[in-house]
PDB file of C-alpha atoms in Angstrom:
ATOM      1  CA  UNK A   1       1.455  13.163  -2.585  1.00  0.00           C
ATOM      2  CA  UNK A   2       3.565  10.412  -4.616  1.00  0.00           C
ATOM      3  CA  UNK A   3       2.393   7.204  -6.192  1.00  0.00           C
ATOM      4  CA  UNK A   4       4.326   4.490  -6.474  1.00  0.00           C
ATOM      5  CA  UNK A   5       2.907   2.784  -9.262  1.00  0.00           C
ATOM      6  CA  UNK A   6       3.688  -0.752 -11.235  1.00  0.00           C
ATOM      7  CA  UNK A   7       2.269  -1.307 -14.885  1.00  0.00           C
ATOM      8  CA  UNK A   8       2.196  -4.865 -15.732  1.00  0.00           C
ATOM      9  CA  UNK A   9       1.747  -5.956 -19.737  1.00  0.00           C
ATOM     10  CA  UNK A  10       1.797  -9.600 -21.081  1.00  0.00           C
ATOM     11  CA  UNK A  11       4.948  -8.917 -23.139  1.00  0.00           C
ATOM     12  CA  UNK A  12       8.446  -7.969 -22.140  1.00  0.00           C
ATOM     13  CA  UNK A  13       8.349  -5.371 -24.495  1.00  0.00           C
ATOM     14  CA  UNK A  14       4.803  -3.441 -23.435  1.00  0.00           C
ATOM     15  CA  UNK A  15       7.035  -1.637 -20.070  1.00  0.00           C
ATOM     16  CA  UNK A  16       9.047   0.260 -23.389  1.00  0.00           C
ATOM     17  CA  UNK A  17       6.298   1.047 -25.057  1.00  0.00           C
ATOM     18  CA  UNK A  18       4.163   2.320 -22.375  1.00  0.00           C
ATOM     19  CA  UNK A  19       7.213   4.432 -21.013  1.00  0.00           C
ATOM     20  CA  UNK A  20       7.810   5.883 -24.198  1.00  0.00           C
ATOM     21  CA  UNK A  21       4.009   7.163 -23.684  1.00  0.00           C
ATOM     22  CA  UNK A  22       4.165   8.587 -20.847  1.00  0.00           C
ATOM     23  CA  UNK A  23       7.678  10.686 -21.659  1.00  0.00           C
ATOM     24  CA  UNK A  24       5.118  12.383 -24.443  1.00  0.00           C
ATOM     25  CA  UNK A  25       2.625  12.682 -21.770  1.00  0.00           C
ATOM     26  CA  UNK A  26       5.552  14.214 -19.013  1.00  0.00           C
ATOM     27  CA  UNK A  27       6.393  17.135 -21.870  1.00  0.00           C
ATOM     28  CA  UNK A  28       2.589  18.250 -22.314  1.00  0.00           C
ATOM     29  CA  UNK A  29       2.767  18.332 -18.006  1.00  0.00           C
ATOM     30  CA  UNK A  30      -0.172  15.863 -17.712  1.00  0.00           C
ATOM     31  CA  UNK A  31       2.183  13.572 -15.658  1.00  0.00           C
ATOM     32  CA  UNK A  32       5.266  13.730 -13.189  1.00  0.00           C
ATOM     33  CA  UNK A  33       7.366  10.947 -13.769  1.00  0.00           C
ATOM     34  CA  UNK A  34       9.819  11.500 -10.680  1.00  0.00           C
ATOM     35  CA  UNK A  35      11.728   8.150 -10.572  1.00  0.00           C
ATOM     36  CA  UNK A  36      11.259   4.968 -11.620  1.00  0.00           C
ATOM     37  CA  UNK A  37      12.539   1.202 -13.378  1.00  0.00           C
ATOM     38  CA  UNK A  38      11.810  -1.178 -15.444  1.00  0.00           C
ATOM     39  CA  UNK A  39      11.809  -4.437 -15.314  1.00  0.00           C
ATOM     40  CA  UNK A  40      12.013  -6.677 -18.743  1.00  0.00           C
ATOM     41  CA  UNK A  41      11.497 -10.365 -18.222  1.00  0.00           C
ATOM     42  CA  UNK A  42      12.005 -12.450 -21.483  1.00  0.00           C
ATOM     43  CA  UNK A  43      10.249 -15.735 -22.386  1.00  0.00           C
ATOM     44  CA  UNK A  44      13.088 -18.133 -21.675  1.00  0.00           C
ATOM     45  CA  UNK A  45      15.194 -16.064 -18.947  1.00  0.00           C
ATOM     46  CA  UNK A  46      16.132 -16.926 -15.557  1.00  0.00           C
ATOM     47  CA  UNK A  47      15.833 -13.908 -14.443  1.00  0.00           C
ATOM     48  CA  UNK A  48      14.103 -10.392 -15.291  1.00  0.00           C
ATOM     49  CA  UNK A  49      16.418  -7.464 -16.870  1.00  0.00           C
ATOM     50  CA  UNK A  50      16.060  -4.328 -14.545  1.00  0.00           C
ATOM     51  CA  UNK A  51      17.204  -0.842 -15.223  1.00  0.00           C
ATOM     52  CA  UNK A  52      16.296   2.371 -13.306  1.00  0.00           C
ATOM     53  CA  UNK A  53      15.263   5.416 -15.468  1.00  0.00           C
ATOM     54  CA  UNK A  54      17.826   7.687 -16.988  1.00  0.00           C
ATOM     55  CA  UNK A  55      17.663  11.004 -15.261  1.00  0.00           C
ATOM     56  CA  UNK A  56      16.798  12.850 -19.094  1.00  0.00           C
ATOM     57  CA  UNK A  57      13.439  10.795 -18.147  1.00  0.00           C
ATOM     58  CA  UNK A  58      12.743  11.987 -14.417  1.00  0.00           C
ATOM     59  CA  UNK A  59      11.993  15.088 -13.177  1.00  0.00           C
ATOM     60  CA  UNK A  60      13.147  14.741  -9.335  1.00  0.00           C
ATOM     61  CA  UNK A  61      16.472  13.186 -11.263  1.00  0.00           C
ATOM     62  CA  UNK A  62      16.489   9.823  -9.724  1.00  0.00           C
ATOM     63  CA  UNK A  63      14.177  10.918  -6.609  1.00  0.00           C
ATOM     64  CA  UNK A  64      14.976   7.465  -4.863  1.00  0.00           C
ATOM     65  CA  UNK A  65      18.042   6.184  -6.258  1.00  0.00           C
ATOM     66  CA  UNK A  66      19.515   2.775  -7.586  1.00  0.00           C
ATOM     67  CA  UNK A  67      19.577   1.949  -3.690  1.00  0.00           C
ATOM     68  CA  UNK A  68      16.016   1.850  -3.145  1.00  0.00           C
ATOM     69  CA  UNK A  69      15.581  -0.013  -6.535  1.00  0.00           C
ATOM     70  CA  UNK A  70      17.547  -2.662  -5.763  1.00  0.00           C
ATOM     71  CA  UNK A  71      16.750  -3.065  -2.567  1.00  0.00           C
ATOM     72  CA  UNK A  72      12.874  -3.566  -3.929  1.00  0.00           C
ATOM     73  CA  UNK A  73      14.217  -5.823  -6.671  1.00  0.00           C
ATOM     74  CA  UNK A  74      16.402  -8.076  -4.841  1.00  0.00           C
ATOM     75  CA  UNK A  75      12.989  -8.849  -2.574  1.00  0.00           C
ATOM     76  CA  UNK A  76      10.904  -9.170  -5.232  1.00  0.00           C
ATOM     77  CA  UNK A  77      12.838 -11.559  -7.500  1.00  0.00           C
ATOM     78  CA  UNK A  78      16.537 -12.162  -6.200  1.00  0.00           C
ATOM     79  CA  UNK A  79      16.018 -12.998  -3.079  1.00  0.00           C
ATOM     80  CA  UNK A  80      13.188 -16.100  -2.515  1.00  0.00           C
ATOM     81  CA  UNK A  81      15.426 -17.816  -4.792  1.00  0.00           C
ATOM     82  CA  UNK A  82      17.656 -18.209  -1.541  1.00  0.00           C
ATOM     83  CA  UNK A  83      15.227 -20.122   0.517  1.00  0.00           C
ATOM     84  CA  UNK A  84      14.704 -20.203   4.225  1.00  0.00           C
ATOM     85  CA  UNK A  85      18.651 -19.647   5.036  1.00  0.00           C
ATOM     86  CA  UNK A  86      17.440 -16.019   4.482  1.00  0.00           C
ATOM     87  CA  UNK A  87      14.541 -15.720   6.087  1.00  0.00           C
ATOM     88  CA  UNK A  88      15.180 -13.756   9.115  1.00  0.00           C
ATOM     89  CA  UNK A  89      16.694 -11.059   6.819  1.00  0.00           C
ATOM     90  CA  UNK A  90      13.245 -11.070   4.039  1.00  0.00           C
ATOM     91  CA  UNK A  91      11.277 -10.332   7.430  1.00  0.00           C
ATOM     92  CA  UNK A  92      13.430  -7.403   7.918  1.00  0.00           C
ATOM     93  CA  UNK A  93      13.498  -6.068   4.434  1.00  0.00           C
ATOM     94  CA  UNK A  94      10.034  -6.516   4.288  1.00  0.00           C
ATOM     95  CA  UNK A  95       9.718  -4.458   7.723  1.00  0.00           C
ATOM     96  CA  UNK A  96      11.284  -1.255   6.123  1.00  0.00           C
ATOM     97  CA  UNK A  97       9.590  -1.633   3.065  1.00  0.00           C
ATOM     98  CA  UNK A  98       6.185  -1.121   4.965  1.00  0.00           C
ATOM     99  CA  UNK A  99       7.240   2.144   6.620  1.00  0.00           C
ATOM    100  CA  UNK A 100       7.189   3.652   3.402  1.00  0.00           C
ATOM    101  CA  UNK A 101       3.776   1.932   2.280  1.00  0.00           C
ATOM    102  CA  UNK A 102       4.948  -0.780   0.434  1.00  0.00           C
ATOM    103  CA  UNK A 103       3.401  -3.662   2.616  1.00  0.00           C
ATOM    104  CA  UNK A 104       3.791  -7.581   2.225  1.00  0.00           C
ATOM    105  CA  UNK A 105       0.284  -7.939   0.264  1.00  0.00           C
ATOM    106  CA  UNK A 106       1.869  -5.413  -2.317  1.00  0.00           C
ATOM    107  CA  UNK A 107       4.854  -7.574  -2.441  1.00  0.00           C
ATOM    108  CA  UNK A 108       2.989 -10.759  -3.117  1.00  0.00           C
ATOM    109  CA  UNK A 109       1.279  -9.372  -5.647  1.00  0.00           C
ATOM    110  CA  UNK A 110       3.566  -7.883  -7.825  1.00  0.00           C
ATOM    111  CA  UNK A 111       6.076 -11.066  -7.313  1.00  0.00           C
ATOM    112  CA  UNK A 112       3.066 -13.518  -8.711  1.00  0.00           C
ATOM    113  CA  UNK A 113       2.306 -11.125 -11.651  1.00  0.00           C
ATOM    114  CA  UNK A 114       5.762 -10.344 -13.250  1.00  0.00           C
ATOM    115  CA  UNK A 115       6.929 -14.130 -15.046  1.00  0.00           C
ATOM    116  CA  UNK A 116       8.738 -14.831 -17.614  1.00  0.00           C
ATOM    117  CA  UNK A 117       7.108 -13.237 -20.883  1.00  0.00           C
ATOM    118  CA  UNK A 118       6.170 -10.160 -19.046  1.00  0.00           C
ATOM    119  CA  UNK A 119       7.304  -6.688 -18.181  1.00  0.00           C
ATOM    120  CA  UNK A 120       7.030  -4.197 -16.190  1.00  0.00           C
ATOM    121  CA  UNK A 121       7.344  -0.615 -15.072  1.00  0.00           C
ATOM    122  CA  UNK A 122       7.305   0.935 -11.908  1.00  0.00           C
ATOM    123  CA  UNK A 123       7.135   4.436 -11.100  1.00  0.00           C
ATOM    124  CA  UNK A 124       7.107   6.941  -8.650  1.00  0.00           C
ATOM    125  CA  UNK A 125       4.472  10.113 -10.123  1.00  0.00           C
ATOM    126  CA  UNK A 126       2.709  12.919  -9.118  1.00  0.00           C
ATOM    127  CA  UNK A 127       0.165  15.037 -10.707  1.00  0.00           C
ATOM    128  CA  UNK A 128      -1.323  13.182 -13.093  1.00  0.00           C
ATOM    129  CA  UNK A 129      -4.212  14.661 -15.387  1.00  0.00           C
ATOM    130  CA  UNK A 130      -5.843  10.726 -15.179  1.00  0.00           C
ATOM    131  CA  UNK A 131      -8.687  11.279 -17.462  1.00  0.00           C
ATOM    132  CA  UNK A 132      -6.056  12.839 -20.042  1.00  0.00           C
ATOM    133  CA  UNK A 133      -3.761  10.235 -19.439  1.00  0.00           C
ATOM    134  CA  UNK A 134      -6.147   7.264 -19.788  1.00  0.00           C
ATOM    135  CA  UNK A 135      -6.938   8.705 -23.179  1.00  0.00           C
ATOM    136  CA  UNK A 136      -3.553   8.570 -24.071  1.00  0.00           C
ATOM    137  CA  UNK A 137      -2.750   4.842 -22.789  1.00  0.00           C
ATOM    138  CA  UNK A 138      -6.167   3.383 -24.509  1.00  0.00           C
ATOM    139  CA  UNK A 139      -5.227   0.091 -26.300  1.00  0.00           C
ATOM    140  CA  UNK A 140      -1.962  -0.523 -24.652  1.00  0.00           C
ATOM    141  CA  UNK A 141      -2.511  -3.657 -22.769  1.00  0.00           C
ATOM    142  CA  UNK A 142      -1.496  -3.598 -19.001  1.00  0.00           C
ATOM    143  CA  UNK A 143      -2.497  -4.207 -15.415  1.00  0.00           C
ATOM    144  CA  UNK A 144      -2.065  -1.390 -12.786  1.00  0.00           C
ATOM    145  CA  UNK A 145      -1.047  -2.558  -9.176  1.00  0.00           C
ATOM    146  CA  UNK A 146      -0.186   0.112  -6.996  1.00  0.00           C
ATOM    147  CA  UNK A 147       0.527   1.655  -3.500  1.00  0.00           C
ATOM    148  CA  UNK A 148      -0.733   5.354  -2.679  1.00  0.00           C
ATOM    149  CA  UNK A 149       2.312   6.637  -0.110  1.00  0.00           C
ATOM    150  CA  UNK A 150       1.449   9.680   2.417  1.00  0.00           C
ATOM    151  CA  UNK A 151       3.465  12.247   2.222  1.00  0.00           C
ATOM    152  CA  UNK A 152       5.385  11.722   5.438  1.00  0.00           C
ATOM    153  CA  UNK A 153       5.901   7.907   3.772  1.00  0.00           C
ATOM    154  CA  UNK A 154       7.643  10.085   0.709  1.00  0.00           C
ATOM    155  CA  UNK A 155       9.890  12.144   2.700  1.00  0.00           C
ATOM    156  CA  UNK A 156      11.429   9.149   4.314  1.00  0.00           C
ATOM    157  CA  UNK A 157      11.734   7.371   1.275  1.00  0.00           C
ATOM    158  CA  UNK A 158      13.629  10.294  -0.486  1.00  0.00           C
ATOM    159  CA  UNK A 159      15.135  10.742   3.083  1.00  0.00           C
ATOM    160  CA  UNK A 160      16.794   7.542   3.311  1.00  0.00           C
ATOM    161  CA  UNK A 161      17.007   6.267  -0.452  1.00  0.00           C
ATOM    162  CA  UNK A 162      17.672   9.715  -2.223  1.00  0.00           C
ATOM    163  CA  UNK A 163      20.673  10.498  -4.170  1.00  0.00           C
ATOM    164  CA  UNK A 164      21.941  13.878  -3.959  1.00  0.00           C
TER     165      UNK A 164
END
């Protein structure tokens, strides 16, 4: 079973760091890194910088695609910038998100955490060796909010976001 999983740190550089962690972590096979993004937002900006994972990172070589990424991205940052005139269309974005396990409270969440000053990084994993890998992390500062998906959940993710 998958997890889709968003680290949180207090500066926009921390989602770097901790991904450059976990890529050590990924050779020694105490993680599964199978997709993922992340998302840099600078003291200052607008907006939050977003990039998906290079596929010399991922081992299901981008598992979900830049689809599902911006698709998630758009409705957790883009999009309530547009106001009500949208509305109807946030509902149903919000709909399909929850088939794969991603609900509204999820949503909320990681929308009130990631400001300016902040990054993030969001992955989907498997297999992680947890007590090895929260050895590893110890004194990197972040905040884990995350969504378990089943494994039916999965499937239809990689069913209808994949990139062959």
């Amino acid at each position: 079973m998958a997890t889709l999983v968003v680290f949180k740190f207090p500066t926009a550089e921390g989602a770097n760091t901790m991904l450059y962690t976990l890529e050590g972590l990924q050779k020694q096979q105490l993680i599964e890194i199978q997709d993922g993004a992340v998302v840099s937002w600078p003291a200052g900006a607008s907006k939050p910088k977003t990039s998906q994972l290079s596929k010399s990172v991922t081992t299901g070589a981008g598992a979900l695609g830049g689809a599902f990424w911006g698709f998630l991205f758009g409705l957790l940052f883009f999009i309530p910038i547009f106001g009500l005139a949208v509305g109807a269309a946030i509902g149903a974005l919000m709909g399909h998100f929850s088939n794969y396990g991603i609900d509204q409270s999820f949503i909320e969440q990681v929308r009130a955490k990631i400001t300016p000053g902040t990054s993030a990084l969001f992955l989907l994993e498997t297999g992680a060796v947890v007590d090895r890998v929260s050895e590893a992390v110890k004194g990197q500062q972040f905040e884990i909010i995350q969504t378990n998906l089943s494994k039916e959940q999965e499937d239809k993710l990689r069913a209808d976001f994949g990139e062959e």
